[in-house]
mmCIF file of C-alpha atoms in Angstrom:
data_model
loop_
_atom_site.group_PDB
_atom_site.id
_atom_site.type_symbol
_atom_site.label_atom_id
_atom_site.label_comp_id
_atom_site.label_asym_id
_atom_site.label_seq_id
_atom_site.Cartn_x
_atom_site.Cartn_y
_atom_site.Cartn_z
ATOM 1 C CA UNK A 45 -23.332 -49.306 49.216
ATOM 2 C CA UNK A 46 -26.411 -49.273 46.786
ATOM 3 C CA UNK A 47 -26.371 -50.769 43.082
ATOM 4 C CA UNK A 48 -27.591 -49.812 39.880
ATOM 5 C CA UNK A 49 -29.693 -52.319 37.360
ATOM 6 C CA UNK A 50 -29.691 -52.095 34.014
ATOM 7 C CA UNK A 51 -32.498 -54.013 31.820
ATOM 8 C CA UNK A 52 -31.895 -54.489 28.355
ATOM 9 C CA UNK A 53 -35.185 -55.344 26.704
ATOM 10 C CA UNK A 54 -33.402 -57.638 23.635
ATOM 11 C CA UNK A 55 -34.003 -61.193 22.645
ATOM 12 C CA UNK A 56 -33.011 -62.998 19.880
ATOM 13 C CA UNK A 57 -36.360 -64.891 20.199
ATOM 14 C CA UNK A 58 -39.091 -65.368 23.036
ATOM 15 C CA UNK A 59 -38.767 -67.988 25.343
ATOM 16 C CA UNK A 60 -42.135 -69.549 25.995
ATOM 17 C CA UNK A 61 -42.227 -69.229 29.987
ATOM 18 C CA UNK A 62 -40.830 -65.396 30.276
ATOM 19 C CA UNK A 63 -42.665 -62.481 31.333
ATOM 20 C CA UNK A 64 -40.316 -60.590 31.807
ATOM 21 C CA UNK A 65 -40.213 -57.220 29.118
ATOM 22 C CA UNK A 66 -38.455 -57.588 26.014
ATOM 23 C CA UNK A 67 -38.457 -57.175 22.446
ATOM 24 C CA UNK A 68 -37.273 -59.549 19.591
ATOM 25 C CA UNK A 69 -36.631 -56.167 17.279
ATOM 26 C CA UNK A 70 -32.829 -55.689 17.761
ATOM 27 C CA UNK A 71 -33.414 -52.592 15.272
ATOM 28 C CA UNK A 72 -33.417 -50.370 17.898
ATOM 29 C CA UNK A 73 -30.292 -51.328 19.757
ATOM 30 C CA UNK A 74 -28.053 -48.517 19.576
ATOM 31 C CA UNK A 75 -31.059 -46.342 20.228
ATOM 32 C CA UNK A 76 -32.105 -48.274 23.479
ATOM 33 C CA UNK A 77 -28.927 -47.588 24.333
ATOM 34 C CA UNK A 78 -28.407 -44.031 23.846
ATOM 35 C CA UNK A 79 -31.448 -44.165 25.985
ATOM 36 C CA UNK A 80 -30.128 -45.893 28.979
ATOM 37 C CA UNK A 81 -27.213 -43.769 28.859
ATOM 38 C CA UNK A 82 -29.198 -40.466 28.530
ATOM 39 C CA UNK A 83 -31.896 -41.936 31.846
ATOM 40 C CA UNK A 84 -28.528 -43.029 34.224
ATOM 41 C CA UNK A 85 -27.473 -38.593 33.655
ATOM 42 C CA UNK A 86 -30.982 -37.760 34.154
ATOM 43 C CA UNK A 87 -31.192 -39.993 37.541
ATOM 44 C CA UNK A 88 -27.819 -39.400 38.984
ATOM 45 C CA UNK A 89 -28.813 -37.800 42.063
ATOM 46 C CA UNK A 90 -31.415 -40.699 42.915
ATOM 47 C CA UNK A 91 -28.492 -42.800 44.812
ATOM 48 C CA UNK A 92 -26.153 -40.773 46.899
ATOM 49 C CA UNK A 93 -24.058 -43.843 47.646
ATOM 50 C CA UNK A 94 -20.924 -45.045 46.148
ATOM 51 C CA UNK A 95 -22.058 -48.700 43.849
ATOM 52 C CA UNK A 96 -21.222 -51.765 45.010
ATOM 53 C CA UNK A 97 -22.550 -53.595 42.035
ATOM 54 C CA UNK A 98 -23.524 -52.713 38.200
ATOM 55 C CA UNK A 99 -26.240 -55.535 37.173
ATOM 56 C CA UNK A 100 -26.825 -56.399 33.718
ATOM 57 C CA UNK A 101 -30.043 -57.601 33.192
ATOM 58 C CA UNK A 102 -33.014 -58.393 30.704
ATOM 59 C CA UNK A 103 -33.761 -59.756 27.718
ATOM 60 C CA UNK A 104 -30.730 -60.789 27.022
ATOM 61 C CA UNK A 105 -27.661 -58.240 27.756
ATOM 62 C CA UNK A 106 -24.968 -61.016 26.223
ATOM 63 C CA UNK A 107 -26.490 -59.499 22.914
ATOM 64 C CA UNK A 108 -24.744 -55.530 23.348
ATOM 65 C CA UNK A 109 -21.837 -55.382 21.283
ATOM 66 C CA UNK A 110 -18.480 -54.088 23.020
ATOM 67 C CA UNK A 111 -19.117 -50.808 22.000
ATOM 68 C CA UNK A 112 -22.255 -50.815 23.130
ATOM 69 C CA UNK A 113 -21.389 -52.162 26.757
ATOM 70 C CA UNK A 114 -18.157 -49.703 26.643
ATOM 71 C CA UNK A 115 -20.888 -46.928 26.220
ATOM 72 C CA UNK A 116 -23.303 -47.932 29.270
ATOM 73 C CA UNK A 117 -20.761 -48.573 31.655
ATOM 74 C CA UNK A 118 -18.699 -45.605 30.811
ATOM 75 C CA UNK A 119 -22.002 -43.170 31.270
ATOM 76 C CA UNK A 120 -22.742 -44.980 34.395
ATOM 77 C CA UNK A 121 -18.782 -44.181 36.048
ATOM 78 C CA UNK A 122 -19.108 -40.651 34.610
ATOM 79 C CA UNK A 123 -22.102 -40.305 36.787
ATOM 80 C CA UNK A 124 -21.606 -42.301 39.839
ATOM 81 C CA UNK A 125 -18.911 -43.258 42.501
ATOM 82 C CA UNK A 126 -18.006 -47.003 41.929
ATOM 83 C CA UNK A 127 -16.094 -49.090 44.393
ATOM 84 C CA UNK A 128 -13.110 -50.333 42.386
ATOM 85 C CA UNK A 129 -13.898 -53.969 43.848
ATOM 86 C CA UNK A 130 -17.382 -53.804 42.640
ATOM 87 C CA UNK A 131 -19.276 -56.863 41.222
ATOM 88 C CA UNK A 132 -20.409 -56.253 37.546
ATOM 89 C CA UNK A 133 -22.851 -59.102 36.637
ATOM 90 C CA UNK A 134 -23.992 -59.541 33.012
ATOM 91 C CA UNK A 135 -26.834 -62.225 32.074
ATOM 92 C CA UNK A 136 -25.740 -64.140 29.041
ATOM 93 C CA UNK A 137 -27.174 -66.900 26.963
ATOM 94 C CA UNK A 138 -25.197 -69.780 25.897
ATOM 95 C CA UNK A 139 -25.306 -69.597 23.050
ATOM 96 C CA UNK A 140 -23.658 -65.743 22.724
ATOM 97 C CA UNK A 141 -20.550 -66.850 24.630
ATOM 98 C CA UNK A 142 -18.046 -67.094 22.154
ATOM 99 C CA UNK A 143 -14.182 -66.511 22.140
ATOM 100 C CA UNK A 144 -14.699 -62.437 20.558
ATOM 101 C CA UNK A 145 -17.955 -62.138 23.163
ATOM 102 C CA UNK A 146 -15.887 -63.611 26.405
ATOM 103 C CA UNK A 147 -13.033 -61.253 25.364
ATOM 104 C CA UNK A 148 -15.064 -57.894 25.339
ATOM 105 C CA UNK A 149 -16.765 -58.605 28.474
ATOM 106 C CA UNK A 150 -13.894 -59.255 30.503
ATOM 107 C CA UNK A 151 -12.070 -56.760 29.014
ATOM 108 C CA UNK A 152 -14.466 -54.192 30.023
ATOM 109 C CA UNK A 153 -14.107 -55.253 33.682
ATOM 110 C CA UNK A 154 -17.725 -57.513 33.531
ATOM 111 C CA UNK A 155 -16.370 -59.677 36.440
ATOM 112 C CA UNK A 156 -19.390 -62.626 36.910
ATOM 113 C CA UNK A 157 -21.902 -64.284 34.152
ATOM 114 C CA UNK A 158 -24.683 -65.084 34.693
ATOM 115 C CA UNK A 159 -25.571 -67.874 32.651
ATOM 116 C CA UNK A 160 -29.338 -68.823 31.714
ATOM 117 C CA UNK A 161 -28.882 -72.752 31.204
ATOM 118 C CA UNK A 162 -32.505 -73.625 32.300
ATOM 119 C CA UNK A 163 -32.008 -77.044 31.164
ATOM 120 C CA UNK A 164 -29.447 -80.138 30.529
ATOM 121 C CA UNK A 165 -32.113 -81.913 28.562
ATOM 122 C CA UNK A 166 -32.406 -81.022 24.434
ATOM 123 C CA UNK A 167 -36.150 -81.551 24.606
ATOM 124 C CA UNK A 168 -36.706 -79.225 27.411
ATOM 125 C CA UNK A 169 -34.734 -76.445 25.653
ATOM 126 C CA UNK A 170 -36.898 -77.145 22.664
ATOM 127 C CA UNK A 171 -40.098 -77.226 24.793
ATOM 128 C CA UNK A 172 -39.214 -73.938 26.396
ATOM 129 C CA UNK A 173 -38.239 -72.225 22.871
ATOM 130 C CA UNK A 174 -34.661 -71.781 24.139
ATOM 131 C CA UNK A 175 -32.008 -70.467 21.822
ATOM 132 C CA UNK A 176 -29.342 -73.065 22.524
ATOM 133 C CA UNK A 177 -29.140 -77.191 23.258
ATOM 134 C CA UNK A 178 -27.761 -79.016 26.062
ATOM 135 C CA UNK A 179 -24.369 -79.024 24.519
ATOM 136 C CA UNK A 180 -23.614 -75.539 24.154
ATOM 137 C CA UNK A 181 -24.752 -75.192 27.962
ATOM 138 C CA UNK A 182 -22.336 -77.124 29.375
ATOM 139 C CA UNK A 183 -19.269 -75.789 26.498
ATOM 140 C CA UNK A 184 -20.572 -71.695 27.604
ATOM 141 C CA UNK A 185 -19.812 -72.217 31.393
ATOM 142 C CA UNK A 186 -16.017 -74.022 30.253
ATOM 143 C CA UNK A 187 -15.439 -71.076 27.765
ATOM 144 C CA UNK A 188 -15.841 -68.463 30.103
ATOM 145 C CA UNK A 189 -14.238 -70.514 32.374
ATOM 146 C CA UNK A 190 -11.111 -70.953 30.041
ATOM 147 C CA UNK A 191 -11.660 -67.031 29.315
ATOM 148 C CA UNK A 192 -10.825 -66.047 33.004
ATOM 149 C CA UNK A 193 -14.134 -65.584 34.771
ATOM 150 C CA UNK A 194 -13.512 -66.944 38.331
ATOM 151 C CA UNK A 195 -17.566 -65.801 38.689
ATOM 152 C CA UNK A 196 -20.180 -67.596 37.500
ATOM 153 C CA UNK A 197 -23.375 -68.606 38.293
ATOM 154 C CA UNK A 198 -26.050 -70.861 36.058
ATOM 155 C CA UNK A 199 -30.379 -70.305 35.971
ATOM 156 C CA UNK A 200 -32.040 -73.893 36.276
ATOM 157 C CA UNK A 201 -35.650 -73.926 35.855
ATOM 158 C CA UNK A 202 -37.483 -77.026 37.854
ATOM 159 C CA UNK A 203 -41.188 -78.469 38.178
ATOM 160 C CA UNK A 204 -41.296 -78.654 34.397
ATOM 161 C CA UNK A 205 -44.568 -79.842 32.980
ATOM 162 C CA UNK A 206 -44.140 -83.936 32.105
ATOM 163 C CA UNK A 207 -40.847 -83.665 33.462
ATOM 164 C CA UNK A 208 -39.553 -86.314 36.572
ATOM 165 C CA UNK A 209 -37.596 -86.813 39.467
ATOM 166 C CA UNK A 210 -34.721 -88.455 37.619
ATOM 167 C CA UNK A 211 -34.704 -85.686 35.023
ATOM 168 C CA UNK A 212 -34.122 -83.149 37.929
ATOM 169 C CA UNK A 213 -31.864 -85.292 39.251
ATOM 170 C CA UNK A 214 -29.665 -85.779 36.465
ATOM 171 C CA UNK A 215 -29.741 -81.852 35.265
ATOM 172 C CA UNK A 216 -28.542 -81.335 39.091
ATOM 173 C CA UNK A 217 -25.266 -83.902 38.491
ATOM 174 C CA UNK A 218 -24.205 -81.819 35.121
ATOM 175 C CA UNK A 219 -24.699 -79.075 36.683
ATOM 176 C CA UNK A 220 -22.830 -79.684 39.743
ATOM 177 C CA UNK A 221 -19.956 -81.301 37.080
ATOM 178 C CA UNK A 222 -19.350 -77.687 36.200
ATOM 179 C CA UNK A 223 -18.389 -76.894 39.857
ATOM 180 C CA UNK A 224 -19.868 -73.200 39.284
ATOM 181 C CA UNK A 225 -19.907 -71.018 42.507
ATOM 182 C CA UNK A 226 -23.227 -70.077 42.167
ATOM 183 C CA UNK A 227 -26.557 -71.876 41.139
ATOM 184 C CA UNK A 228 -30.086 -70.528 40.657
ATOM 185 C CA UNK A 229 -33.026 -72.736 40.487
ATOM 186 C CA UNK A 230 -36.393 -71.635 39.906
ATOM 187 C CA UNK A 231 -39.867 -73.176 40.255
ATOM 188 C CA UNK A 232 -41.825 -72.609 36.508
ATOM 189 C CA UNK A 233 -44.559 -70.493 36.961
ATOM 190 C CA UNK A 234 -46.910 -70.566 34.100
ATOM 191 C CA UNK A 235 -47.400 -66.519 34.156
ATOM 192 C CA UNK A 236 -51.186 -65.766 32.150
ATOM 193 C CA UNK A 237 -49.114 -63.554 29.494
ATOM 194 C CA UNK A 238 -46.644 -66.071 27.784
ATOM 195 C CA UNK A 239 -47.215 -69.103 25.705
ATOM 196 C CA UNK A 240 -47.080 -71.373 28.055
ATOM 197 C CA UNK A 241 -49.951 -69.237 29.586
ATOM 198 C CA UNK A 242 -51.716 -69.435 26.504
ATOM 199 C CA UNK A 243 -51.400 -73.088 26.343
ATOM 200 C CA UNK A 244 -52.685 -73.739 29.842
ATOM 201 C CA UNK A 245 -55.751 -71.975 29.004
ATOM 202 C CA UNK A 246 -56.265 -74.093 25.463
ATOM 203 C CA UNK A 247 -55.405 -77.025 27.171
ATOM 204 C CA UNK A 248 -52.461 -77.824 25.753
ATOM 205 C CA UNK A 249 -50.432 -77.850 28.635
ATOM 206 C CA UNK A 250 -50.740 -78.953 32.243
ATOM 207 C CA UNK A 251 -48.726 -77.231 34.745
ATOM 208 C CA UNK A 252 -47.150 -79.239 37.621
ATOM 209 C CA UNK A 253 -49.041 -79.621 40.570
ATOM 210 C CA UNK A 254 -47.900 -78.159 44.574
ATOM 211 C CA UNK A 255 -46.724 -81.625 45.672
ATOM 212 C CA UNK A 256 -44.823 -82.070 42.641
ATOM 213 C CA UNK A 257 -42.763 -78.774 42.570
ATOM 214 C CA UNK A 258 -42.322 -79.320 46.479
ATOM 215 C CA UNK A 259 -40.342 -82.957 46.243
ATOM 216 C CA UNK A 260 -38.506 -81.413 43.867
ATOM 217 C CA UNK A 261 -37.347 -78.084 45.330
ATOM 218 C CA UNK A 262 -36.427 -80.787 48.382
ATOM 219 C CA UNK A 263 -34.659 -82.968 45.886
ATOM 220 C CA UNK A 264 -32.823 -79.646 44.732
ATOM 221 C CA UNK A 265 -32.273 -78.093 48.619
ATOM 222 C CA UNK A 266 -30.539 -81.596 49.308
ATOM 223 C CA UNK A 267 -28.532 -82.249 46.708
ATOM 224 C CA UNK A 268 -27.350 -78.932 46.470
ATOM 225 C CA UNK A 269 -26.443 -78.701 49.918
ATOM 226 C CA UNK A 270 -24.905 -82.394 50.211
ATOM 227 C CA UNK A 271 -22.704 -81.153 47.341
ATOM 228 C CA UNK A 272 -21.428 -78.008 49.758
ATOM 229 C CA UNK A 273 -23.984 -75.491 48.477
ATOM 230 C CA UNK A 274 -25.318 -72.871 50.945
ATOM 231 C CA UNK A 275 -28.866 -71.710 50.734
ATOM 232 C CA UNK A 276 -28.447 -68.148 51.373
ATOM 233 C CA UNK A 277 -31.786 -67.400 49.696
ATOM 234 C CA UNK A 278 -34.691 -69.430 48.946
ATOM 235 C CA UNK A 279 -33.530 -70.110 45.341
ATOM 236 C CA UNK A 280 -29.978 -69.171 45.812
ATOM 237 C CA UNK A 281 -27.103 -71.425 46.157
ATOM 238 C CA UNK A 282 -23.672 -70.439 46.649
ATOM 239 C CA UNK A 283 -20.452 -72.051 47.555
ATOM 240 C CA UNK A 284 -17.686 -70.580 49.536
ATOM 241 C CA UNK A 285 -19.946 -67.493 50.518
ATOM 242 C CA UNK A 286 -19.784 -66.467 46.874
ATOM 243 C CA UNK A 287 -23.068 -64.800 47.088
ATOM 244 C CA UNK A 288 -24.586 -62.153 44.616
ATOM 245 C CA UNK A 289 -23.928 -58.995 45.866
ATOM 246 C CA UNK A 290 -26.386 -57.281 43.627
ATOM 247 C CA UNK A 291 -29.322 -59.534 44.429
ATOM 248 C CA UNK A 292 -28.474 -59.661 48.333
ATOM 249 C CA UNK A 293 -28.345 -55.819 48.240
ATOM 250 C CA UNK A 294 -32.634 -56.042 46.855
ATOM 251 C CA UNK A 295 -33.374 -58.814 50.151
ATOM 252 C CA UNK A 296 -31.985 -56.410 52.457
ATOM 253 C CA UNK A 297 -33.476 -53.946 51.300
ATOM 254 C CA UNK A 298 -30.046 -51.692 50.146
ATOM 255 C CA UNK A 299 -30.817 -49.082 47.391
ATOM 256 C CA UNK A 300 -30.547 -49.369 43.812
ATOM 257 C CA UNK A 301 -31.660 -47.363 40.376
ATOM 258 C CA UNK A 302 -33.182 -49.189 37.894
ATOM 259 C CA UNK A 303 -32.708 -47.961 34.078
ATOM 260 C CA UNK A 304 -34.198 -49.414 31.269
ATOM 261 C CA UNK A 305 -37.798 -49.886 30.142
ATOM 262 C CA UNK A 306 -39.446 -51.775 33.171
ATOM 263 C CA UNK A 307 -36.588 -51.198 35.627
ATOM 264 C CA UNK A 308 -37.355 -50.400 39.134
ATOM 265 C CA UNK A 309 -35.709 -48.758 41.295
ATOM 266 C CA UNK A 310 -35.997 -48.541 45.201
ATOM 267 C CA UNK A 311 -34.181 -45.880 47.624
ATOM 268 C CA UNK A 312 -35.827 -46.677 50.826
ATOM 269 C CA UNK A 313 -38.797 -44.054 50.776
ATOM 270 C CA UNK A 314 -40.375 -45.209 47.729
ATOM 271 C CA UNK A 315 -40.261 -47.291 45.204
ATOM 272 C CA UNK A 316 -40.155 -46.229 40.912
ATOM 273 C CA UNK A 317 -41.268 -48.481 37.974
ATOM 274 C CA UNK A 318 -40.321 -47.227 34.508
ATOM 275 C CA UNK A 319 -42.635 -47.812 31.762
ATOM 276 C CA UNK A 320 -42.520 -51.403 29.818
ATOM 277 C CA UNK A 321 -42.635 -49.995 26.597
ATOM 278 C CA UNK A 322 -40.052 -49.731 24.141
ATOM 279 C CA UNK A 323 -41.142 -47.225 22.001
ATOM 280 C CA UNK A 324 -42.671 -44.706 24.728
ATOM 281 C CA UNK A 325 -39.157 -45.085 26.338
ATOM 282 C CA UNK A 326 -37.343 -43.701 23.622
ATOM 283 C CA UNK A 327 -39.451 -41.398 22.488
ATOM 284 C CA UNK A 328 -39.284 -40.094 26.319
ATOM 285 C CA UNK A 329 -35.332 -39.861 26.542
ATOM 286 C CA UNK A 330 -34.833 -38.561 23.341
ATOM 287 C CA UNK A 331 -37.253 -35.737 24.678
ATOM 288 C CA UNK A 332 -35.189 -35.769 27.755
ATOM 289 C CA UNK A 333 -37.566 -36.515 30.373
ATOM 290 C CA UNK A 334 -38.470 -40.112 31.841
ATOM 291 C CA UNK A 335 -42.108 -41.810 32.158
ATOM 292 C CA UNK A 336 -42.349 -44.142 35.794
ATOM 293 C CA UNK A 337 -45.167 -44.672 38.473
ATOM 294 C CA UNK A 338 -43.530 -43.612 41.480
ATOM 295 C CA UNK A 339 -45.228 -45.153 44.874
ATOM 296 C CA UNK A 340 -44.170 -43.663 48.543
ATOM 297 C CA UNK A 341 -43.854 -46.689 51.228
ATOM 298 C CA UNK A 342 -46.033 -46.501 54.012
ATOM 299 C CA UNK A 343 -44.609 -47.691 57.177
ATOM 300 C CA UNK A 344 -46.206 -51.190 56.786
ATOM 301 C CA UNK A 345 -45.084 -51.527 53.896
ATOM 302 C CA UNK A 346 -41.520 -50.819 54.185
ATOM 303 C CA UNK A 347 -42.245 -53.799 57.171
ATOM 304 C CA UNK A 348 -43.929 -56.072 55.350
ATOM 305 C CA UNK A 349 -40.863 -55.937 52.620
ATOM 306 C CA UNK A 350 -38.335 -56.635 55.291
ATOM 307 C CA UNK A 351 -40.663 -60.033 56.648
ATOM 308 C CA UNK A 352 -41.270 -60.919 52.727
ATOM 309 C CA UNK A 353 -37.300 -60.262 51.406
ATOM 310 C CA UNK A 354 -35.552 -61.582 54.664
ATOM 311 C CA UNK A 355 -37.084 -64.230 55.497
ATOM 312 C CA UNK A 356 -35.980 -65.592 52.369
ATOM 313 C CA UNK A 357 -32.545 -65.542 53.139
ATOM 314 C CA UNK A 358 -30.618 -67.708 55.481
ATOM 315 C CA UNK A 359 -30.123 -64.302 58.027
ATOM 316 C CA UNK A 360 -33.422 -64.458 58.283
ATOM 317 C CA UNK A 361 -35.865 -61.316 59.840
ATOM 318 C CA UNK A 362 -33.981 -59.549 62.381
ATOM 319 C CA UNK A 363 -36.453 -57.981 64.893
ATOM 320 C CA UNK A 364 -34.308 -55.221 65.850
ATOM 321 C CA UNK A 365 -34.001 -54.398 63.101
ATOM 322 C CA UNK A 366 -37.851 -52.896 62.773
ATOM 323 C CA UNK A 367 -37.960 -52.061 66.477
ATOM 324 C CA UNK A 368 -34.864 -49.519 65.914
ATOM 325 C CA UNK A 369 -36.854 -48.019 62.467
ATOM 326 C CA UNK A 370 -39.848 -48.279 63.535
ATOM 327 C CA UNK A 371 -40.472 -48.984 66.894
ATOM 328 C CA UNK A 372 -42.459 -52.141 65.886
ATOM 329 C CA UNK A 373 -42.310 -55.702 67.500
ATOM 330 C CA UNK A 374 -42.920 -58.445 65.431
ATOM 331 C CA UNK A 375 -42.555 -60.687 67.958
ATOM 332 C CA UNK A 376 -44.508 -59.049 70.524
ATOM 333 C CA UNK A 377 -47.290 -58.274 68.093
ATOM 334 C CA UNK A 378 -47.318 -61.612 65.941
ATOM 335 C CA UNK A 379 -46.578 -64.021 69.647
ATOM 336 C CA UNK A 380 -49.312 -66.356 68.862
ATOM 337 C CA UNK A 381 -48.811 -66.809 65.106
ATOM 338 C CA UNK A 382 -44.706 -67.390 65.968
ATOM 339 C CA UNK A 383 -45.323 -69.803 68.470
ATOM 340 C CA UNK A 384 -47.579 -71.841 65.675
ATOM 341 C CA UNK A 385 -44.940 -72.127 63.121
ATOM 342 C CA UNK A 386 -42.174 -72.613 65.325
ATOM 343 C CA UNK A 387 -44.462 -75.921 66.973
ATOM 344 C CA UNK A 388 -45.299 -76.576 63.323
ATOM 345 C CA UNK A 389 -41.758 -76.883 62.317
ATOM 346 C CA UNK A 390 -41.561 -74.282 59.706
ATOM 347 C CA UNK A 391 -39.966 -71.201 61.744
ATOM 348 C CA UNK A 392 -37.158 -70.905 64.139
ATOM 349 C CA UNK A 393 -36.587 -68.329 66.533
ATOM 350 C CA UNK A 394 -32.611 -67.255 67.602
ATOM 351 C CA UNK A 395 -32.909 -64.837 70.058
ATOM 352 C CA UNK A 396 -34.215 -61.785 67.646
ATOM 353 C CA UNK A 397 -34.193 -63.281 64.399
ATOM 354 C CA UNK A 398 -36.417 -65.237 62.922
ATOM 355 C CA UNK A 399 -35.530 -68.076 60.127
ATOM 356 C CA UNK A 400 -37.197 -70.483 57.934
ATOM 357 C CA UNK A 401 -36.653 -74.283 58.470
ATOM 358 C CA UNK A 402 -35.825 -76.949 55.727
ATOM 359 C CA UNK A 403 -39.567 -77.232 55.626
ATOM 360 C CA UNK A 404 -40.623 -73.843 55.742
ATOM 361 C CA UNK A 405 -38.843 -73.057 52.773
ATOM 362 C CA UNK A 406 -41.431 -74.850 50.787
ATOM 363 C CA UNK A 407 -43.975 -72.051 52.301
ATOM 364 C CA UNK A 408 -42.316 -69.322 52.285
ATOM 365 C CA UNK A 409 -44.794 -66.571 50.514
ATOM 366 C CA UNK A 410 -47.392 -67.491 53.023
ATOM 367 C CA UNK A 411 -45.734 -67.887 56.288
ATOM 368 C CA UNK A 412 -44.352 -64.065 55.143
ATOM 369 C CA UNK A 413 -48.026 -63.263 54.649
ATOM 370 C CA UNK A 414 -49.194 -64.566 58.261
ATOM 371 C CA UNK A 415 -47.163 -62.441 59.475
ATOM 372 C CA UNK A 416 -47.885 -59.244 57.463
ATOM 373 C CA UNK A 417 -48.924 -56.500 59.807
ATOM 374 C CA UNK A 418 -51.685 -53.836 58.899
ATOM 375 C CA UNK A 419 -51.751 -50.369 58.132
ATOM 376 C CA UNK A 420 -49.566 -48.524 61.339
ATOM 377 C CA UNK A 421 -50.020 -45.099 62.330
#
């Protein structure tokens, strides 16, 4: 089953820490999505695989009007085979869930939010440049609640500069008071391109040092998991094995199109990246053609994917997995380096898998990166 993303590039305003591709001109709404709709026709052969999940993403997609979100998934069922049982996942700020909003969505079969919280605490919102306060947080997740959505999940954002311990701590206990089924917790990472970028270089801010950000990602694994959480990815939590389908589909590598300005998209052999510009986008569709980098996977690559994405997860790399692809070993051809992290405490070894301990989890992009594998013929 493969998946199709769909990134619309909309905010109301920017939030300080985001990299991520967006516009605060909503002028050009109904034209984005004309857009959209005209790039899912153009790329309906890319996935020849029913859809197991439709992923609304951005930017902020809580901002498309019903006709608008009507239009996009219509265009996308015209063009693609869609498992009736499929997840449909639309990001939403707090602040856009409203009685008319929750109506529309779940009327037009959006079956999970996705709700970007980021924060319990009022100055925190304000620090990030959020577009809601700690109160309409916690009401969003009991409206749609009250509206029928048995799917949600919240975005926290952790290792906050001048933030604390108890801070975390007490974000964690509202948010577990919403008994959501799904939580996602980030580390902040002060990206060069946003304010908070900006600020870091003008000295204005400090960002939060390794040691910091790792007692609290452990103060976040273990109250998260004392509370019946699973850890199914690195910065995934999910109770009763109510795990995103969309974003468990990217870690195991499962196709999916990406449409939108900046979408990717990924169908085993290679890998696409539309262009992250607004205007250029349009201008492209409305011409009927599309503007991407498109980048064929090398054999390493397509390995070194499968050691970054699984061992993230809680099913961890499977080893046969490569041998039966590729014919490659990783534990015949990384023995030494596996023996070092499994007497170091950070990897464990079941039979062919490989999996991250408690501890490992805190070094998880470079334990993936020791174990990287060069260029195979």
């Amino acid at each position: 089953m493969a998946g199709i993303y769909i990134h619309i590039p909309f905010c109301k305003q920017a939030c300080y820490y985001c990299d991520f591709h967006f516009s605060t001109n909503l002028s050009k709404k109904d034209e984005m999505v004309n857009a959209i709709c005209k790039e899912i026709e153009l790329q309906k052969a890319y996935l020849n695989e029913p859809l197991n999940s439709i992923y609304f993403g951005g930017g902020t997609p809580s901002l498309l009007s019903q006709k608008q979100l009507v239009k996009i998934l219509q265009t996308v069922h015209d063009n693609f085979t869609v498992n009736p049982n499929a997840e449909i996942t639309l990001e939403a700020n707090p602040d856009d869930l409203h009685t008319e909003s929750l109506a529309y969505f779940k009327a037009e079969s959006v079956n999970r939010l996705s709700i970007g919280i980021q924060s319990f605490h009022d100055a925190h919102l304000k620090y990030m440049n959020r577009s809601h306060n700690a109160e309409e947080a916690a009401t969003a997740v009991k409206k749609a609640r009250n509206a029928g959505f048995e799917k949600l999940t919240i975005d926290l954002i952790f290792a906050l500069p001048d933030s604390n311990h108890q801070l975390l701590k007490s974000d964690l206990e509202k948010a577990l008071q919403l008994e959501t089924e799904h939580i996602s917790a980030y580390c902040l990472t002060i990206e060069p391109q946003t304010v908070f970028g900006k600020w870091k270089r003008n000295g204005k801010l400090t960002e939060s040092d390794e040691e910091f950000a790792a007692e609290q990602f452990e103060i976040l694994m273990n109250t998260l998991t004392k509370a019946g959480y699973e850890q199914y990815e690195i910065s995934n939590f999910a109770k009763d094995q109510n795990y995103a389908v969309h974003n468990t589909a990217y870690w195991k590598q499962i196709p999916y199109l990406g449409v939108g300005p900046s979408a990717h998209s990924f169908n085993t052999v290679s890998r696409q990246f539309n262009i992250s510009h607004n205007h250029k986008y349009l201008k492209a569709l409305q011409e009927g053609s599309l503007i991407y980098e498109k980048e064929i996977l090398s054999i390493n690559q397509k390995i070194n994917e499968c050691i970054m994405t699984s061992l993230r997860t809680m099913w961890g790399y499977q080893n046969q997995k490569m041998l039966t692809a590729y014919n490659f070993d990783l534990l015949k051809e990384k023995r030494d380096t596996v023996k070092k992290m499994i007497q170091y405490g950070l990897v464990l070894q079941d039979g062919e898998t490989l999996k991250l301990t408690t501890k490992g989890r805190l070094q998880a992009d470079w334990i993936a990166g020791e174990l990287f594998v060069e260029e195979i013929e």
